[in-house]
Amino acid sequence: DAGVIQSPRHEVTEMGQEVTLRCKPISGHNSLFWYRQTMMRGLELLIYFNNNVPIDDSGMPEDRFSAKMPNASFSTLKIQPSEPRDSAVYFCASSLDGNSPLHFGNGTRLTVT
Amino acid sequence: QKEVEQNSGPLSVPEGAIASLNCTYSDRGSQSFFWYRQYSGKSPELIMSIYSNGDKEDGRFTAQLNKASQYVSLLIRDSQPSDSATYLCAVKNSGGYQKVTFGTGTKLQVIP
């Protein structure tokens, strides 16, 4: 079991640039979650998918953020244009079904200068 | 009112003592509850899941759930320095789809 795989592990970019974060969920899991973690706000749910369909994106902070899940094994979170306040650790997590716990990837540490 | 509330700590306990971590939640219909441990710079890892009122034990860890009081706790017996981490309470909201909300976490320090 390879676990949830995220890439890149670290991303440093300049304000205004486009950033794309990638996630491969655990095979067979039908739900995928994107979270953002900061010291001030903790773990915030940005968006989650069920069977590749976005269910709730109310946590996406602005139109600069978008997420896709074109198939069961891949999801992206895109920030365009990026801003310094987007600096955080972004986690992807997946779960098997409605009552199962989440399994987290190693996260992407994003720094926007 | 926050959906999931935890005392941020830090909670300091001596090695060998019992650490008690508490969490309250606002969604009365919630059915699934999880405790995660997060070491600094690492991702959250699952410790316990609990779905029914009462206690659930797994090794040195015991999760306690009281749905009437909207309260869930985690007890760590015989605390070890390696238990020093931030502990996150997570609640799956009621409804058809599984939105999972996390508390801000309690930092535990086990003093040798």
GROMACS .gro file of C-alpha atoms in nm:
model
  225
    1ASP     CA    1   0.000   0.000   0.000
    2ALA     CA    2   0.173   0.315  -0.125
    3GLY     CA    3  -0.048   0.554   0.069
    4VAL     CA    4  -0.160   0.894  -0.054
    5ILE     CA    5   0.106   1.046  -0.275
    6GLN     CA    6   0.148   1.422  -0.310
    7SER     CA    7   0.384   1.623  -0.523
    8PRO     CA    8   0.585   1.834  -0.501
    9ARG     CA    9   0.694   1.814  -0.136
   10HIS     CA   10   0.811   2.174  -0.141
   11GLU     CA   11   0.722   2.459  -0.374
   12VAL     CA   12   0.869   2.806  -0.366
   13THR     CA   13   0.727   3.056  -0.610
   14GLU     CA   14   0.691   3.426  -0.662
   15MET     CA   15   0.370   3.618  -0.615
   16GLY     CA   16   0.156   3.610  -0.926
   17GLN     CA   17   0.279   3.275  -1.052
   18GLU     CA   18   0.057   2.973  -1.106
   19VAL     CA   19   0.099   2.683  -0.866
   20THR     CA   20  -0.028   2.329  -0.923
   21LEU     CA   21  -0.033   2.070  -0.647
   22ARG     CA   22  -0.091   1.704  -0.727
   23CYS     CA   23  -0.238   1.411  -0.541
   24LYS     CA   24  -0.279   1.038  -0.601
   25PRO     CA   25  -0.524   0.883  -0.354
   26ILE     CA   26  -0.507   0.529  -0.219
   27SER     CA   27  -0.639   0.286  -0.477
   28GLY     CA   28  -1.002   0.196  -0.410
   29HIS     CA   29  -1.077   0.501  -0.197
   30ASN     CA   30  -1.381   0.687  -0.322
   31SER     CA   31  -1.337   1.020  -0.144
   32LEU     CA   32  -1.061   1.277  -0.171
   33PHE     CA   33  -1.003   1.584   0.041
   34TRP     CA   34  -0.780   1.890   0.010
   35TYR     CA   35  -0.685   2.066   0.335
   36ARG     CA   36  -0.467   2.367   0.408
   37GLN     CA   37  -0.280   2.395   0.739
   38THR     CA   38  -0.141   2.711   0.895
   39MET     CA   39  -0.037   2.792   1.250
   40MET     CA   40  -0.312   3.049   1.285
   41ARG     CA   41  -0.605   2.855   1.140
   42GLY     CA   42  -0.511   2.489   1.177
   43LEU     CA   43  -0.641   2.237   0.924
   44GLU     CA   44  -0.900   2.392   0.694
   45LEU     CA   45  -1.102   2.186   0.450
   46LEU     CA   46  -1.083   2.342   0.106
   47ILE     CA   47  -1.277   2.096  -0.107
   48TYR     CA   48  -1.371   1.732  -0.117
   49PHE     CA   49  -1.470   1.490  -0.392
   50ASN     CA   50  -1.683   1.179  -0.383
   51ASN     CA   51  -1.646   0.941  -0.677
   52ASN     CA   52  -1.454   1.214  -0.863
   53VAL     CA   53  -1.738   1.466  -0.823
   54PRO     CA   54  -1.679   1.786  -0.621
   55ILE     CA   55  -1.924   1.780  -0.330
   56ASP     CA   56  -1.840   2.087  -0.125
   57ASP     CA   57  -1.602   2.361  -0.229
   58SER     CA   58  -1.722   2.619   0.023
   59GLY     CA   59  -1.380   2.617   0.186
   60MET     CA   60  -1.201   2.735  -0.126
   61PRO     CA   61  -1.092   3.083  -0.023
   62GLU     CA   62  -1.120   3.265  -0.354
   63ASP     CA   63  -1.167   3.222  -0.724
   64ARG     CA   64  -0.790   3.201  -0.750
   65PHE     CA   65  -0.821   2.845  -0.618
   66SER     CA   66  -0.952   2.561  -0.829
   67ALA     CA   67  -0.947   2.183  -0.796
   68LYS     CA   68  -1.011   1.898  -1.035
   69MET     CA   69  -1.035   1.523  -1.017
   70PRO     CA   70  -1.037   1.392  -1.375
   71ASN     CA   71  -1.025   1.028  -1.263
   72ALA     CA   72  -1.021   0.812  -0.952
   73SER     CA   73  -0.643   0.816  -0.923
   74PHE     CA   74  -0.552   1.181  -0.966
   75SER     CA   75  -0.644   1.526  -0.839
   76THR     CA   76  -0.496   1.872  -0.871
   77LEU     CA   77  -0.526   2.191  -0.671
   78LYS     CA   78  -0.434   2.503  -0.863
   79ILE     CA   79  -0.370   2.856  -0.739
   80GLN     CA   80  -0.359   3.128  -1.002
   81PRO     CA   81  -0.229   3.388  -0.933
   82SER     CA   82  -0.057   3.295  -0.609
   83GLU     CA   83  -0.017   3.542  -0.321
   84PRO     CA   84   0.210   3.541  -0.013
   85ARG     CA   85  -0.091   3.468   0.213
   86ASP     CA   86  -0.134   3.137   0.032
   87SER     CA   87   0.184   3.013   0.200
   88ALA     CA   88   0.089   2.703   0.399
   89VAL     CA   89   0.111   2.327   0.401
   90TYR     CA   90  -0.145   2.170   0.170
   91PHE     CA   91  -0.256   1.817   0.249
   92CYS     CA   92  -0.445   1.573   0.036
   93ALA     CA   93  -0.631   1.288   0.208
   94SER     CA   94  -0.847   0.999   0.091
   95SER     CA   95  -1.094   0.766   0.256
   96LEU     CA   96  -1.250   0.434   0.163
   97ASP     CA   97  -1.613   0.517   0.231
   98GLY     CA   98  -1.853   0.731   0.429
   99ASN     CA   99  -1.751   0.617   0.775
  100SER     CA  100  -1.385   0.542   0.723
  101PRO     CA  101  -1.109   0.768   0.854
  102LEU     CA  102  -0.896   0.988   0.633
  103HIS     CA  103  -0.548   0.889   0.527
  104PHE     CA  104  -0.317   1.183   0.464
  105GLY     CA  105  -0.038   1.237   0.218
  106ASN     CA  106   0.292   1.392   0.325
  107GLY     CA  107   0.177   1.738   0.223
  108THR     CA  108   0.316   2.013   0.002
  109ARG     CA  109   0.480   2.305   0.175
  110LEU     CA  110   0.407   2.611  -0.036
  111THR     CA  111   0.600   2.934   0.004
  112VAL     CA  112   0.496   3.236  -0.202
  113THR     CA  113   0.740   3.525  -0.190
  114GLN     CA  114  -1.907   2.865   1.795
  115LYS     CA  115  -1.639   2.659   1.627
  116GLU     CA  116  -1.752   2.328   1.482
  117VAL     CA  117  -1.481   2.133   1.668
  118GLU     CA  118  -1.308   2.281   1.972
  119GLN     CA  119  -0.994   2.173   2.152
  120ASN     CA  120  -0.775   2.335   2.413
  121SER     CA  121  -0.458   2.436   2.229
  122GLY     CA  122  -0.234   2.360   2.525
  123PRO     CA  123   0.045   2.289   2.566
  124LEU     CA  124  -0.052   2.009   2.800
  125SER     CA  125   0.249   1.895   2.999
  126VAL     CA  126   0.253   1.562   3.178
  127PRO     CA  127   0.539   1.365   3.338
  128GLU     CA  128   0.653   1.042   3.180
  129GLY     CA  129   0.439   0.751   3.294
  130ALA     CA  130   0.135   0.966   3.375
  131ILE     CA  131  -0.204   0.967   3.206
  132ALA     CA  132  -0.262   1.239   2.948
  133SER     CA  133  -0.623   1.347   2.895
  134LEU     CA  134  -0.718   1.530   2.576
  135ASN     CA  135  -1.064   1.674   2.525
  136CYS     CA  136  -1.278   1.783   2.232
  137THR     CA  137  -1.630   1.921   2.191
  138TYR     CA  138  -1.829   1.948   1.870
  139SER     CA  139  -2.132   2.143   1.759
  140ASP     CA  140  -2.305   1.914   1.505
  141ARG     CA  141  -2.536   1.701   1.720
  142GLY     CA  142  -2.595   1.460   1.433
  143SER     CA  143  -2.229   1.365   1.393
  144GLN     CA  144  -2.166   0.991   1.395
  145SER     CA  145  -1.796   0.938   1.331
  146PHE     CA  146  -1.509   1.067   1.541
  147PHE     CA  147  -1.134   1.037   1.497
  148TRP     CA  148  -0.816   1.120   1.683
  149TYR     CA  149  -0.501   1.197   1.487
  150ARG     CA  150  -0.146   1.254   1.603
  151GLN     CA  151   0.077   1.501   1.421
  152TYR     CA  152   0.447   1.536   1.483
  153SER     CA  153   0.606   1.866   1.390
  154GLY     CA  154   0.663   1.887   1.017
  155LYS     CA  155   0.475   1.564   0.949
  156SER     CA  156   0.127   1.474   0.831
  157PRO     CA  157  -0.157   1.370   1.064
  158GLU     CA  158  -0.171   0.997   1.137
  159LEU     CA  159  -0.478   0.816   1.264
  160ILE     CA  160  -0.473   0.688   1.623
  161MET     CA  161  -0.834   0.596   1.696
  162SER     CA  162  -1.180   0.595   1.545
  163ILE     CA  163  -1.494   0.583   1.760
  164TYR     CA  164  -1.854   0.567   1.650
  165SER     CA  165  -2.059   0.461   1.956
  166ASN     CA  166  -2.104   0.606   2.302
  167GLY     CA  167  -1.866   0.470   2.561
  168ASP     CA  168  -1.500   0.375   2.566
  169LYS     CA  169  -1.281   0.215   2.303
  170GLU     CA  170  -0.937   0.092   2.398
  171ASP     CA  171  -0.635   0.024   2.180
  172GLY     CA  172  -0.314  -0.040   2.364
  173ARG     CA  173  -0.224   0.263   2.572
  174PHE     CA  174  -0.495   0.471   2.406
  175THR     CA  175  -0.860   0.499   2.509
  176ALA     CA  176  -1.115   0.707   2.323
  177GLN     CA  177  -1.432   0.810   2.502
  178LEU     CA  178  -1.748   0.937   2.334
  179ASN     CA  179  -2.055   1.101   2.485
  180LYS     CA  180  -2.292   1.210   2.210
  181ALA     CA  181  -2.545   1.360   2.451
  182SER     CA  182  -2.280   1.600   2.577
  183GLN     CA  183  -2.119   1.632   2.232
  184TYR     CA  184  -1.786   1.542   2.385
  185VAL     CA  185  -1.505   1.311   2.283
  186SER     CA  186  -1.178   1.251   2.464
  187LEU     CA  187  -0.853   1.063   2.429
  188LEU     CA  188  -0.663   0.915   2.722
  189ILE     CA  189  -0.300   0.812   2.687
  190ARG     CA  190  -0.180   0.584   2.964
  191ASP     CA  191   0.185   0.548   3.063
  192SER     CA  192   0.275   0.855   2.857
  193GLN     CA  193   0.613   0.842   2.684
  194PRO     CA  194   0.832   1.124   2.551
  195SER     CA  195   0.762   0.985   2.204
  196ASP     CA  196   0.395   1.074   2.258
  197SER     CA  197   0.488   1.443   2.249
  198ALA     CA  198   0.300   1.577   1.950
  199THR     CA  199  -0.013   1.769   1.854
  200TYR     CA  200  -0.334   1.569   1.882
  201LEU     CA  201  -0.616   1.655   1.644
  202CYS     CA  202  -0.980   1.575   1.700
  203ALA     CA  203  -1.183   1.521   1.381
  204VAL     CA  204  -1.558   1.491   1.339
  205LYS     CA  205  -1.751   1.369   1.039
  206ASN     CA  206  -2.051   1.595   0.996
  207SER     CA  207  -2.403   1.460   0.966
  208GLY     CA  208  -2.552   1.444   0.622
  209GLY     CA  209  -2.510   1.232   0.315
  210TYR     CA  210  -2.148   1.311   0.238
  211GLN     CA  211  -1.845   1.290   0.453
  212LYS     CA  212  -1.725   1.638   0.536
  213VAL     CA  213  -1.464   1.593   0.809
  214THR     CA  214  -1.383   1.892   1.027
  215PHE     CA  215  -1.073   1.914   1.244
  216GLY     CA  216  -1.010   2.095   1.568
  217THR     CA  217  -0.702   2.313   1.594
  218GLY     CA  218  -0.525   2.049   1.804
  219THR     CA  219  -0.379   2.014   2.152
  220LYS     CA  220  -0.003   2.012   2.188
  221LEU     CA  221   0.112   1.745   2.433
  222GLN     CA  222   0.451   1.754   2.600
  223VAL     CA  223   0.563   1.448   2.796
  224ILE     CA  224   0.842   1.542   3.034
  225PRO     CA  225   1.106   1.270   3.096
   0.00000   0.00000   0.00000
